[in-house]
Coordinates of C-alpha atoms in Angstrom, one line a residue:
Chain P
M1260 CA 189.3 129.4 91.5
Y1261 CA 189.0 128.9 95.2
T1262 CA 191.8 127.3 97.2
F1263 CA 191.0 125.5 100.4
S1264 CA 192.7 127.5 103.1
S1265 CA 195.1 125.4 105.1
K1266 CA 193.7 126.8 108.4
L1267 CA 190.2 125.6 107.5
K1268 CA 191.5 122.3 106.4
T1269 CA 193.3 121.8 109.7
F1270 CA 190.2 122.9 111.6
S1271 CA 188.1 120.3 109.7
F1272 CA 190.6 117.5 110.5
I1273 CA 190.7 118.5 114.1
L1274 CA 186.9 118.3 114.3
M1275 CA 186.9 114.9 112.6
I1276 CA 189.7 113.5 114.8
V1277 CA 188.2 114.9 118.0
G1278 CA 184.8 113.6 116.9
L1279 CA 186.0 110.2 116.1
I1280 CA 187.7 109.9 119.5
G1281 CA 184.6 111.0 121.2
I1282 CA 182.4 108.6 119.2
G1283 CA 184.8 105.8 120.2
V1284 CA 184.6 106.9 123.9
G1285 CA 180.8 106.9 123.6
F1286 CA 180.7 103.4 122.3
M1287 CA 183.2 102.2 125.0
N1288 CA 181.2 103.8 127.8
A1289 CA 177.9 102.2 126.7
P1290 CA 177.1 99.4 129.2
K1291 CA 177.3 95.9 127.9
T1292 CA 175.5 93.9 130.7
I1293 CA 172.6 94.2 133.0
E1294 CA 175.0 94.3 136.0
E1295 CA 176.6 97.4 134.7
V1296 CA 173.3 99.1 134.2
E1297 CA 172.3 98.1 137.8
Q1298 CA 175.5 99.8 139.0
I1299 CA 174.7 103.0 137.0
V1300 CA 171.1 103.0 138.2
N1301 CA 172.1 102.5 141.8
A1302 CA 174.8 105.2 141.5
E1303 CA 172.2 107.6 140.2
H1304 CA 169.8 106.8 143.1
G1305 CA 172.5 106.6 145.7
H1306 CA 173.0 110.3 146.2
D1307 CA 169.9 112.1 147.4
A1308 CA 167.2 109.4 147.6
H1309 CA 169.3 106.8 149.3
A1310 CA 167.2 106.1 152.3
E1311 CA 164.0 105.9 150.3
T1312 CA 165.3 103.5 147.7
T1313 CA 166.8 101.1 150.3
I1314 CA 163.5 100.8 152.1
H1315 CA 161.7 100.4 148.8
H1316 CA 164.3 97.8 147.7
D1317 CA 164.0 95.8 150.9
A1318 CA 160.3 95.5 150.6
D1319 CA 160.6 94.5 147.0
S1320 CA 163.3 92.0 147.3
H1321 CA 160.9 89.5 148.9
D1322 CA 158.6 89.8 146.1
A1323 CA 159.6 87.7 143.1
H1324 CA 157.2 89.4 140.8
A1325 CA 158.7 92.8 141.6
D1326 CA 162.1 91.4 141.1
A1327 CA 161.2 90.3 137.6
E1328 CA 159.8 93.7 136.9
H1329 CA 163.0 95.3 138.2
K1330 CA 165.0 93.0 135.9
E1331 CA 162.8 94.0 132.9
H1332 CA 163.3 97.6 133.8
L1333 CA 167.0 97.2 133.9
E1334 CA 167.0 95.4 130.5
H1335 CA 165.0 98.3 129.1
V1336 CA 167.5 100.8 130.4
L1337 CA 170.3 98.7 129.1
H1338 CA 168.9 98.9 125.5
Q1339 CA 168.4 102.6 125.9
L1340 CA 172.0 103.2 127.1
Q1341 CA 173.3 100.9 124.4
N1342 CA 171.4 102.8 121.8
K1343 CA 172.8 106.2 123.0
P1344 CA 176.0 106.3 121.0
W1345 CA 174.2 104.9 117.9
A1346 CA 171.4 107.3 118.2
A1347 CA 173.8 110.2 118.6
F1348 CA 175.7 109.1 115.5
Y1349 CA 172.5 108.6 113.6
V1350 CA 171.0 112.0 114.4
A1351 CA 174.2 113.9 113.3
C1352 CA 174.5 111.7 110.3
I1353 CA 171.0 112.1 109.0
F1354 CA 171.0 115.8 109.9
F1355 CA 174.0 116.7 107.7
M1356 CA 173.0 114.3 104.9
L1357 CA 169.5 115.8 104.8
L1358 CA 170.9 119.3 105.0
S1359 CA 172.8 118.8 101.8
L1360 CA 169.7 117.3 100.3
G1361 CA 167.8 120.4 101.3
V1362 CA 170.3 122.5 99.3
L1363 CA 169.9 120.1 96.4
A1364 CA 166.1 120.6 96.4
F1365 CA 166.6 124.4 96.6
Y1366 CA 169.0 124.2 93.7
A1367 CA 166.6 122.2 91.6
I1368 CA 163.8 124.7 92.5
Q1369 CA 166.0 127.6 91.4
Y1370 CA 166.6 125.9 88.0
V1371 CA 163.0 125.0 87.4
A1372 CA 161.8 128.5 88.5
Q1373 CA 164.4 130.0 86.3
A1374 CA 165.3 132.3 89.1
G1375 CA 167.2 135.4 88.0
W1376 CA 168.9 136.2 91.3
S1377 CA 170.5 132.9 92.4
P1378 CA 172.8 131.7 89.6
V1379 CA 175.8 133.4 91.2
L1380 CA 175.2 131.1 94.1
F1381 CA 174.9 127.9 92.1
R1382 CA 178.5 126.9 92.6
V1383 CA 178.2 127.4 96.3
M1384 CA 175.1 125.2 96.3
E1385 CA 176.8 122.6 94.2
G1386 CA 179.7 122.6 96.7
I1387 CA 177.3 122.0 99.6
T1388 CA 175.5 119.2 97.8
S1389 CA 178.8 117.4 97.2
Y1390 CA 178.4 116.2 100.7
L1391 CA 175.4 114.2 99.7
L1392 CA 177.4 111.3 98.3
P1393 CA 179.8 110.7 101.3
G1394 CA 176.9 111.6 103.7
S1395 CA 174.5 109.1 102.1
I1396 CA 177.1 106.3 102.0
I1397 CA 177.8 106.6 105.7
F1398 CA 174.1 106.9 106.4
F1399 CA 173.4 103.8 104.3
L1400 CA 176.0 101.9 106.2
V1401 CA 174.3 102.8 109.5
L1402 CA 171.0 101.5 108.1
V1403 CA 172.7 98.2 107.0
L1404 CA 174.3 97.8 110.4
S1405 CA 170.9 98.4 112.0
G1406 CA 169.4 95.8 109.7
M1407 CA 172.2 93.4 110.8
H1408 CA 171.1 94.0 114.5
F1409 CA 174.3 95.8 115.5
N1410 CA 172.0 98.3 117.3
H1411 CA 168.4 98.6 118.5
L1412 CA 167.4 101.9 116.8
F1413 CA 164.5 100.4 114.9
V1414 CA 162.5 98.2 117.2
W1415 CA 160.5 96.7 114.2
M1416 CA 163.8 95.1 113.0
D1417 CA 163.8 92.9 116.1
D1418 CA 161.9 89.7 115.3
A1419 CA 161.4 88.9 119.0
V1420 CA 159.6 92.3 119.4
V1421 CA 157.5 91.8 116.3
A1422 CA 156.4 88.4 117.4
K1423 CA 154.7 89.9 120.4
D1424 CA 153.4 93.0 118.7
H1425 CA 150.2 92.8 116.6
L1426 CA 150.6 96.4 115.3
L1427 CA 154.1 95.7 114.1
Q1428 CA 153.0 92.5 112.5
G1429 CA 150.4 94.4 110.5
K1430 CA 153.2 96.7 109.2
V1431 CA 155.6 93.9 108.2
G1432 CA 154.6 94.3 104.6
F1433 CA 156.3 97.7 104.6
L1434 CA 158.6 97.7 107.5
N1435 CA 160.9 94.7 106.8
V1436 CA 164.6 95.0 106.5
P1437 CA 165.2 94.0 102.8
F1438 CA 162.4 96.3 101.5
F1439 CA 163.7 99.0 103.8
L1440 CA 167.2 98.8 102.4
I1441 CA 165.9 98.6 98.8
R1442 CA 164.0 101.8 99.3
A1443 CA 167.0 103.5 100.8
V1444 CA 169.1 102.5 97.8
I1445 CA 166.5 103.8 95.4
F1446 CA 166.1 107.1 97.3
L1447 CA 169.7 107.8 97.9
G1448 CA 170.7 106.5 94.5
F1449 CA 168.4 108.8 92.5
W1450 CA 169.2 111.9 94.6
N1451 CA 172.9 111.3 94.0
L1452 CA 172.3 110.6 90.3
Y1453 CA 170.6 113.9 90.0
R1454 CA 173.3 115.7 91.9
Y1455 CA 176.0 114.0 89.7
F1456 CA 174.3 115.0 86.4
S1457 CA 173.2 118.4 87.4
R1458 CA 176.8 119.3 88.5
K1459 CA 178.2 117.8 85.3
N1460 CA 175.8 119.8 83.1
S1461 CA 176.5 122.9 85.1
I1462 CA 180.2 122.6 84.5
A1463 CA 179.7 121.7 80.9
Q1464 CA 177.6 124.8 80.4
D1465 CA 180.6 127.0 81.3
N1466 CA 182.3 126.1 78.0
A1467 CA 179.3 125.4 75.9
I1468 CA 178.4 127.3 72.7
D1469 CA 174.6 127.1 73.3
N1470 CA 172.2 126.6 76.2
S1471 CA 171.6 122.9 75.7
F1472 CA 173.2 121.9 79.0
F1473 CA 171.1 124.5 80.8
K1474 CA 168.0 123.0 79.2
K1475 CA 169.0 119.5 80.2
N1476 CA 169.5 120.7 83.8
F1477 CA 166.1 122.4 83.6
N1478 CA 164.5 119.1 82.6
I1479 CA 166.3 116.8 85.0
S1480 CA 165.6 119.3 87.8
A1481 CA 161.9 119.2 87.1
M1482 CA 162.0 115.4 87.1
F1483 CA 164.1 115.4 90.3
L1484 CA 161.6 117.6 92.1
V1485 CA 158.7 115.2 91.3
F1486 CA 160.8 112.2 92.5
F1487 CA 162.0 114.2 95.5
I1488 CA 158.7 115.1 96.9
I1489 CA 157.6 111.4 96.8
S1490 CA 160.8 110.0 98.0
E1491 CA 161.2 112.6 100.7
S1492 CA 157.9 111.8 102.2
M1493 CA 158.7 108.1 102.2
M1494 CA 162.2 108.5 103.6
S1495 CA 160.8 110.4 106.5
W1496 CA 158.5 107.5 107.3
D1497 CA 161.4 105.0 106.9
W1498 CA 164.3 106.7 108.6
I1499 CA 162.6 108.9 111.2
M1500 CA 159.0 108.0 111.8
S1501 CA 159.7 104.3 112.0
V1502 CA 161.8 104.6 115.1
D1503 CA 158.3 105.2 116.7
P1504 CA 156.6 102.4 114.7
H1505 CA 153.4 102.6 116.7
W1506 CA 152.9 106.3 115.8
Y1507 CA 151.9 107.9 112.6
S1508 CA 151.3 111.4 111.3
T1509 CA 150.3 112.3 107.8
L1510 CA 152.1 115.6 107.5
F1511 CA 155.3 114.3 109.0
G1512 CA 157.1 114.2 105.6
W1513 CA 156.5 117.9 105.0
Y1514 CA 157.5 118.7 108.5
V1515 CA 160.8 116.9 108.1
F1516 CA 161.2 118.6 104.7
A1517 CA 160.7 122.1 106.2
S1518 CA 163.3 121.3 108.9
F1519 CA 166.1 120.3 106.6
F1520 CA 165.1 122.7 103.8
V1521 CA 165.6 125.7 106.1
S1522 CA 168.8 124.3 107.4
G1523 CA 170.1 123.9 103.9
I1524 CA 169.2 127.5 102.9
T1525 CA 170.9 128.7 106.1
T1526 CA 174.0 126.8 105.2
I1527 CA 174.0 128.4 101.7
A1528 CA 173.9 131.8 103.4
L1529 CA 176.6 131.0 105.9
I1530 CA 179.0 129.6 103.3
T1531 CA 178.3 132.4 100.9
L1532 CA 179.1 134.9 103.6
Y1533 CA 182.2 133.1 104.5
L1534 CA 183.4 133.0 100.9
K1535 CA 182.4 136.6 100.4
S1536 CA 184.3 137.7 103.5
K1537 CA 187.4 136.2 101.9
G1538 CA 186.7 138.4 98.8
L1539 CA 186.0 135.4 96.6
L1540 CA 182.4 136.2 95.6
P1541 CA 182.6 139.9 94.5
E1542 CA 179.4 139.5 92.4
V1543 CA 177.3 138.6 95.5
N1544 CA 175.8 141.7 96.9
T1545 CA 173.7 142.4 99.9
S1546 CA 170.5 141.8 97.9
H1547 CA 171.5 138.2 97.3
I1548 CA 172.1 137.9 101.1
H1549 CA 168.8 139.6 101.7
D1550 CA 167.0 137.1 99.5
L1551 CA 168.6 134.1 101.3
A1552 CA 167.7 135.7 104.6
K1553 CA 164.1 136.1 103.5
F1554 CA 164.0 132.4 102.6
M1555 CA 165.5 131.6 106.1
F1556 CA 162.8 133.7 107.7
G1557 CA 159.9 132.4 105.6
I1558 CA 160.8 128.7 105.8
S1559 CA 161.4 129.0 109.5
I1560 CA 157.8 130.2 109.8
F1561 CA 156.7 127.4 107.4
W1562 CA 158.4 124.9 109.7
T1563 CA 156.7 126.3 112.7
Y1564 CA 153.4 126.2 110.9
L1565 CA 153.8 122.5 110.2
W1566 CA 155.2 121.8 113.7
F1567 CA 152.2 123.5 115.3
S1568 CA 149.7 121.9 112.9
Q1569 CA 151.0 118.4 113.8
F1570 CA 151.2 119.2 117.5
M1571 CA 147.9 121.0 117.8
L1572 CA 145.9 118.4 115.9
I1573 CA 147.2 115.6 118.1
W1574 CA 147.0 117.6 121.3
Y1575 CA 143.4 118.7 120.6
S1576 CA 141.9 115.4 119.8
N1577 CA 144.1 113.6 122.4
I1578 CA 143.7 110.1 120.9
P1579 CA 145.8 107.8 123.1
E1580 CA 147.7 106.0 120.3
E1581 CA 148.8 109.3 118.8
V1582 CA 149.3 111.5 121.8
T1583 CA 151.9 109.4 123.5
Y1584 CA 154.4 110.7 121.0
F1585 CA 154.1 114.2 122.4
I1586 CA 153.6 113.2 126.0
T1587 CA 157.0 111.5 126.1
R1588 CA 158.5 114.5 124.5
I1589 CA 156.9 117.0 126.8
E1590 CA 157.7 115.0 130.0
D1591 CA 161.2 113.8 129.2
Y1592 CA 162.4 116.4 126.7
N1593 CA 160.7 119.5 127.9
L1594 CA 163.6 121.9 127.4
P1595 CA 164.8 120.6 124.0
F1596 CA 161.2 120.2 122.8
F1597 CA 160.1 123.8 123.6
G1598 CA 163.6 125.2 123.4
M1599 CA 163.8 124.4 119.7
L1600 CA 160.6 126.3 119.2
V1601 CA 162.3 129.4 120.5
M1602 CA 165.4 128.8 118.4
N1603 CA 163.6 127.9 115.2
F1604 CA 160.7 130.3 115.4
I1605 CA 160.7 133.1 117.9
F1606 CA 164.3 134.0 117.5
P1607 CA 164.3 134.2 113.6
L1608 CA 160.9 135.8 113.7
L1609 CA 162.0 138.7 115.7
I1610 CA 165.5 139.1 114.3
L1611 CA 164.9 138.5 110.6
I1612 CA 161.7 140.5 110.2
N1613 CA 163.7 143.7 109.8
T1614 CA 164.7 144.5 106.2
D1615 CA 167.9 146.2 107.3
F1616 CA 168.9 143.3 109.6
K1617 CA 168.6 140.9 106.7
R1618 CA 171.5 142.6 105.0
L1619 CA 173.9 142.6 108.0
T1620 CA 176.4 139.8 107.9
W1621 CA 176.7 139.4 111.7
I1622 CA 172.9 139.2 112.1
I1623 CA 172.6 136.5 109.4
V1624 CA 175.5 134.5 110.9
M1625 CA 174.1 134.7 114.3
A1626 CA 170.5 133.8 113.2
G1627 CA 171.9 131.1 111.0
I1628 CA 173.9 129.4 113.8
V1629 CA 170.8 129.5 116.0
I1630 CA 168.6 128.1 113.3
L1631 CA 171.1 125.3 112.5
F1632 CA 171.3 124.3 116.2
G1633 CA 167.6 124.5 116.5
H1634 CA 167.1 122.1 113.7
Y1635 CA 169.7 119.7 115.0
I1636 CA 167.7 119.7 118.2
D1637 CA 164.6 119.1 116.1
F1638 CA 166.1 115.9 114.7
F1639 CA 167.3 115.1 118.1
N1640 CA 163.7 115.3 119.4
M1641 CA 162.5 113.1 116.6
I1642 CA 165.0 110.3 117.1
M1643 CA 166.0 110.2 120.7
P1644 CA 162.7 109.7 122.6
A1645 CA 162.1 106.5 120.8
T1646 CA 165.7 105.2 121.0
V1647 CA 167.1 106.3 124.3
G1648 CA 164.0 107.6 126.1
D1649 CA 164.6 109.4 129.3
Q1650 CA 168.2 108.4 129.3
W1651 CA 169.1 111.3 126.9
F1652 CA 171.8 113.8 127.4
I1653 CA 173.7 116.0 125.1
G1654 CA 177.1 114.7 126.2
I1655 CA 180.2 113.3 124.7
P1656 CA 178.6 110.9 122.1
E1657 CA 176.2 113.6 120.8
I1658 CA 178.7 116.4 120.6
S1659 CA 181.4 114.2 119.2
S1660 CA 179.2 112.9 116.4
L1661 CA 178.2 116.5 115.6
F1662 CA 181.9 117.5 115.5
F1663 CA 182.8 114.5 113.3
F1664 CA 180.1 115.2 110.7
L1665 CA 180.7 119.0 110.8
G1666 CA 184.4 118.4 110.1
L1667 CA 183.6 115.9 107.3
F1668 CA 181.0 118.3 105.9
I1669 CA 183.5 121.3 105.9
F1670 CA 186.2 119.1 104.4
V1671 CA 184.0 117.7 101.6
V1672 CA 182.2 120.9 100.8
F1673 CA 185.3 123.2 100.6
T1674 CA 187.2 120.5 98.6
A1675 CA 184.4 120.5 96.1
L1676 CA 184.4 124.3 95.9
T1677 CA 188.0 124.2 94.7
K1678 CA 187.1 122.0 91.8
A1679 CA 185.3 124.7 89.7
P1680 CA 185.2 128.4 89.3
L1681 CA 183.0 130.0 92.0
V1682 CA 180.7 131.7 89.5
A1683 CA 179.1 129.8 86.6
K1684 CA 180.2 131.4 83.3
R1685 CA 177.6 130.7 80.7
N1686 CA 174.4 130.3 82.6
P1687 CA 171.7 132.2 80.7
Y1688 CA 170.7 134.0 83.9
I1689 CA 174.1 134.8 85.2
E1690 CA 174.2 138.4 83.9
E1691 CA 170.9 139.2 85.5
S1692 CA 172.0 137.5 88.7
K1693 CA 175.2 139.6 88.8
H1694 CA 173.2 142.8 88.6
F1695 CA 170.5 141.7 90.9
H1696 CA 169.4 144.3 93.4
Y1697 CA 166.4 144.5 95.5
Chain J
M243 CA 157.2 185.7 97.9
S244 CA 155.1 184.4 95.0
N245 CA 153.4 181.1 95.0
K246 CA 154.6 180.3 91.5
V247 CA 155.4 176.7 90.6
I248 CA 156.7 175.1 87.5
H249 CA 155.0 172.1 86.0
A250 CA 157.5 170.2 83.9
I251 CA 155.8 167.4 82.0
Y252 CA 157.5 164.3 80.7
N253 CA 156.3 161.4 78.6
D254 CA 158.8 158.7 79.7
D255 CA 159.7 157.4 83.1
D256 CA 163.4 157.1 82.2
V257 CA 163.5 160.8 81.1
L258 CA 161.7 161.7 84.3
M259 CA 164.2 159.8 86.5
D260 CA 167.1 161.6 84.8
A261 CA 165.3 165.0 85.1
V262 CA 164.7 164.4 88.8
K263 CA 168.4 163.6 89.3
Q264 CA 169.4 166.7 87.4
T265 CA 166.9 168.9 89.3
R266 CA 168.3 167.6 92.6
A267 CA 171.8 168.2 91.5
A268 CA 170.9 171.8 90.5
H269 CA 169.4 172.2 94.0
H270 CA 165.9 173.0 92.9
H271 CA 163.3 171.9 95.4
I272 CA 160.9 169.3 94.0
E273 CA 157.5 169.9 95.5
E274 CA 155.8 166.8 94.1
V275 CA 156.0 164.3 91.2
Y276 CA 152.8 162.9 89.7
T277 CA 153.1 159.6 87.8
P278 CA 150.5 157.2 86.3
F279 CA 152.2 154.2 87.9
P280 CA 154.9 153.5 90.4
V281 CA 158.3 154.4 89.0
H282 CA 160.9 152.1 90.5
G283 CA 163.6 154.1 92.4
L284 CA 161.8 157.4 92.1
D285 CA 161.6 157.9 95.9
K286 CA 165.3 157.3 96.2
A287 CA 166.1 159.7 93.4
M288 CA 163.9 162.3 95.0
G289 CA 165.6 161.7 98.4
L290 CA 162.3 160.9 100.2
A291 CA 162.6 159.4 103.7
P292 CA 161.8 155.7 103.9
T293 CA 158.4 154.8 105.0
R294 CA 157.8 153.7 108.6
I295 CA 154.5 152.0 107.9
A296 CA 156.0 148.5 108.4
I297 CA 157.1 149.5 111.9
A298 CA 153.6 150.7 112.6
S299 CA 152.2 147.5 111.3
F300 CA 154.4 145.4 113.5
M301 CA 153.2 147.4 116.6
Y302 CA 149.6 146.9 115.5
G303 CA 150.3 143.2 115.3
L304 CA 151.5 143.3 118.9
V305 CA 148.3 145.1 119.9
G306 CA 146.3 142.4 118.1
I307 CA 148.0 139.5 119.8
S308 CA 147.6 141.2 123.2
I309 CA 143.9 141.8 122.7
A310 CA 143.4 138.2 121.6
T311 CA 145.4 136.9 124.6
F312 CA 143.6 139.1 127.1
M313 CA 140.2 138.3 125.6
M314 CA 140.5 134.6 125.6
S315 CA 142.3 134.5 128.9
F316 CA 139.5 136.4 130.5
I317 CA 136.6 134.6 128.8
M318 CA 137.9 131.0 128.8
I319 CA 140.1 130.9 131.9
H320 CA 139.1 133.6 134.4
D321 CA 135.5 134.5 133.9
W322 CA 133.9 131.1 133.4
P323 CA 136.4 128.2 133.3
Q324 CA 134.1 125.5 132.1
D325 CA 135.2 122.0 131.3
I326 CA 134.5 121.8 127.5
G327 CA 135.3 118.4 126.2
G328 CA 138.0 117.8 128.8
K329 CA 140.1 120.7 127.7
P330 CA 142.3 122.0 130.6
S331 CA 141.0 125.5 131.4
F332 CA 143.0 125.8 134.7
S333 CA 145.6 128.2 133.2
Y334 CA 146.1 130.0 129.9
L335 CA 149.2 128.1 129.1
E336 CA 147.6 124.7 129.5
N337 CA 145.0 125.5 127.0
M338 CA 147.1 127.7 124.7
P339 CA 147.3 125.5 121.6
A340 CA 143.5 125.9 121.2
F341 CA 143.9 129.7 121.3
V342 CA 146.7 130.0 118.8
P343 CA 144.6 130.1 115.6
I344 CA 142.7 133.0 117.0
M345 CA 145.8 134.8 118.3
F346 CA 147.3 134.4 114.9
E347 CA 144.3 135.7 113.0
M348 CA 143.8 138.7 115.4
T349 CA 147.5 139.6 114.9
V350 CA 147.1 139.5 111.2
F351 CA 143.8 141.3 111.3
F352 CA 145.1 144.2 113.4
A353 CA 148.4 144.5 111.6
A354 CA 146.7 144.6 108.2
H355 CA 143.7 146.7 108.8
L356 CA 145.3 149.3 111.1
M357 CA 148.2 149.6 108.7
V358 CA 145.8 150.3 105.8
I359 CA 143.9 152.8 107.8
T360 CA 147.2 154.5 108.8
F361 CA 148.1 154.6 105.1
Y362 CA 144.8 156.3 104.3
M363 CA 145.2 158.8 107.1
R364 CA 148.8 159.7 106.4
S365 CA 148.2 160.0 102.6
K366 CA 145.0 161.8 103.2
L367 CA 142.7 159.5 101.2
W368 CA 139.0 159.1 101.9
P369 CA 135.8 158.8 99.9
F370 CA 134.6 162.1 98.5
K371 CA 138.0 163.6 98.8
Q372 CA 138.7 166.3 96.2
A373 CA 141.3 164.9 93.7
E374 CA 144.5 166.9 93.7
N375 CA 145.6 166.0 90.2
P376 CA 147.2 169.0 88.5
D377 CA 146.9 167.6 85.0
V378 CA 144.5 164.8 83.9
R379 CA 147.2 163.3 81.6
T380 CA 149.3 162.3 84.6
T381 CA 146.9 159.4 85.3
D382 CA 147.3 158.1 81.8
D383 CA 150.6 158.5 80.1
H384 CA 152.4 161.6 81.3
F385 CA 154.7 162.4 84.2
L386 CA 154.7 165.7 86.0
M387 CA 157.3 167.3 88.2
E388 CA 156.3 170.3 90.3
V389 CA 159.1 172.6 91.3
G390 CA 158.8 175.9 93.3
V391 CA 160.0 179.0 91.4
H392 CA 162.6 180.9 93.3
G393 CA 164.8 183.4 91.5
N394 CA 165.1 183.6 87.7
E395 CA 162.0 182.2 86.1
E396 CA 163.3 182.2 82.5
E397 CA 166.4 180.3 83.5
L398 CA 164.3 177.7 85.3
I399 CA 162.1 177.2 82.2
S400 CA 165.1 176.7 79.9
F401 CA 166.6 174.3 82.5
F402 CA 163.5 172.1 82.5
H403 CA 163.4 172.1 78.7
S404 CA 167.0 170.9 78.7
T405 CA 166.0 168.0 80.9
G406 CA 163.8 166.6 78.2
A407 CA 160.4 168.0 79.3
V408 CA 157.8 168.0 76.6
E409 CA 156.0 170.9 78.2
V410 CA 156.9 173.4 80.9
K411 CA 154.2 175.6 82.5
V412 CA 154.5 178.3 85.1
I413 CA 151.4 178.2 87.4
E414 CA 150.2 180.5 90.1
K415 CA 149.3 178.3 93.1
H416 CA 146.6 179.4 95.5

């Protein structure tokens, strides 16, 4: 049995408290009125371009039309700045929630494929997926708050905007708050149900006299995967693509899937290495780590394939209603947009291609941290341009949200790991898995 | 020094693996092992150095991507930068997404083909090559270990019989 080390527990609490304070600061610092925004905007312009803006301003101030335009611009910036702490929270929240979902999908695949190498890692995966329940509850609350107009993350939720927008009116059948929340309940509900029953069966299999619980898990895993691939695609439209409701991409769902799937596998590798370094997983050998690293490598490239397929098709045809999505990202998010390509593709490609490297702990940890950061930036790039636009910054609200959810994640996952033996006992493939070597 | 070798023939890969380990432990030099199919772990048991063909392949891939980049950069950007459907041919980077499919394919093409050719050259395989099989049964269901004879021949023969060989032959090699 694993005992949650008090050091790690304290660390997770510190992360959560620091994160919560930072999140609070982020919300307090968000401007409330147009006047505040005007001050912020003037302060930003005041330093280097002072002379230029005053002349510009003088000429404009006589023009009522320009004044109205200025007001409109300020209101736009106000919405973006007000969205900032919300969007920061939303990105970290969905990232960790989907990360544990990625592990759940990996777990289900291992069951259905009857993989012989992975059963020694099942309890680690079950520990990570335990975050799915608290993660999805918090996430659902954010969706409800959005639906109640506490924030402006989803423009299509704003009736005043929809009234002026023909495109959004055409999508009201799908993009309306009640249906949106019902879908969220169905998706999150079924994922958590699968996680609950697969964990229960896995524990029950430990003391069973036959393999009936394994067979049950095999069946529900197969059913889960069918549901997952449909719900995953739809949730990516709902929770990520709909922040840009004028834009659509058909392979978006797979792209999002690849992103959180590789993050999930990376997390499995990192937590396995942590537990192994404590001497708690003696049966896990370098071949298991090697297999995980191959998955990290392969799915990183799969992610890049989808990223590039989406980008290149839109760049090549250059259709105005599609291409704006990438133009805003390249112009306003140049470094994060291309930086994540380095972190998610070039770095893992060069470092994880070597077989010997895939067995070295420090290489996997380093590559894993880079991949996880890269995919956080990926989600950042998907959400931020539509919600805060060019007002983005990775500052207190963003880092604090990340800290808070990381602390919560560590706390929940390692608490769950204490609840059951770290290696499943009577899994039919456990012996093979213990002697796995590559 | 004579050119005598011993051909110890086995009919089971597990027995062969044990025999290889024993032979190595007894410090007899294994010249070659002939098997009808890949025996997992045989190279490790024989103490063969790991292959470097993957490293070669990686470098061939780099050659491929360099050639693709140079080729398209020259043709599309420097030699005749036409406006084709509004694509920006002012610099390589601006038009790069359109070149990626070719860069990818050329990388794979070079990495794969040059690696295969390297394999043929290093393992000396080509059409009309004289087969080097010492015993036709080794392509079907027998395993053969070839060990150089140094010192006592009788002792060696009895040693290989003790490792489970179904047949031990002493052969003069030319």
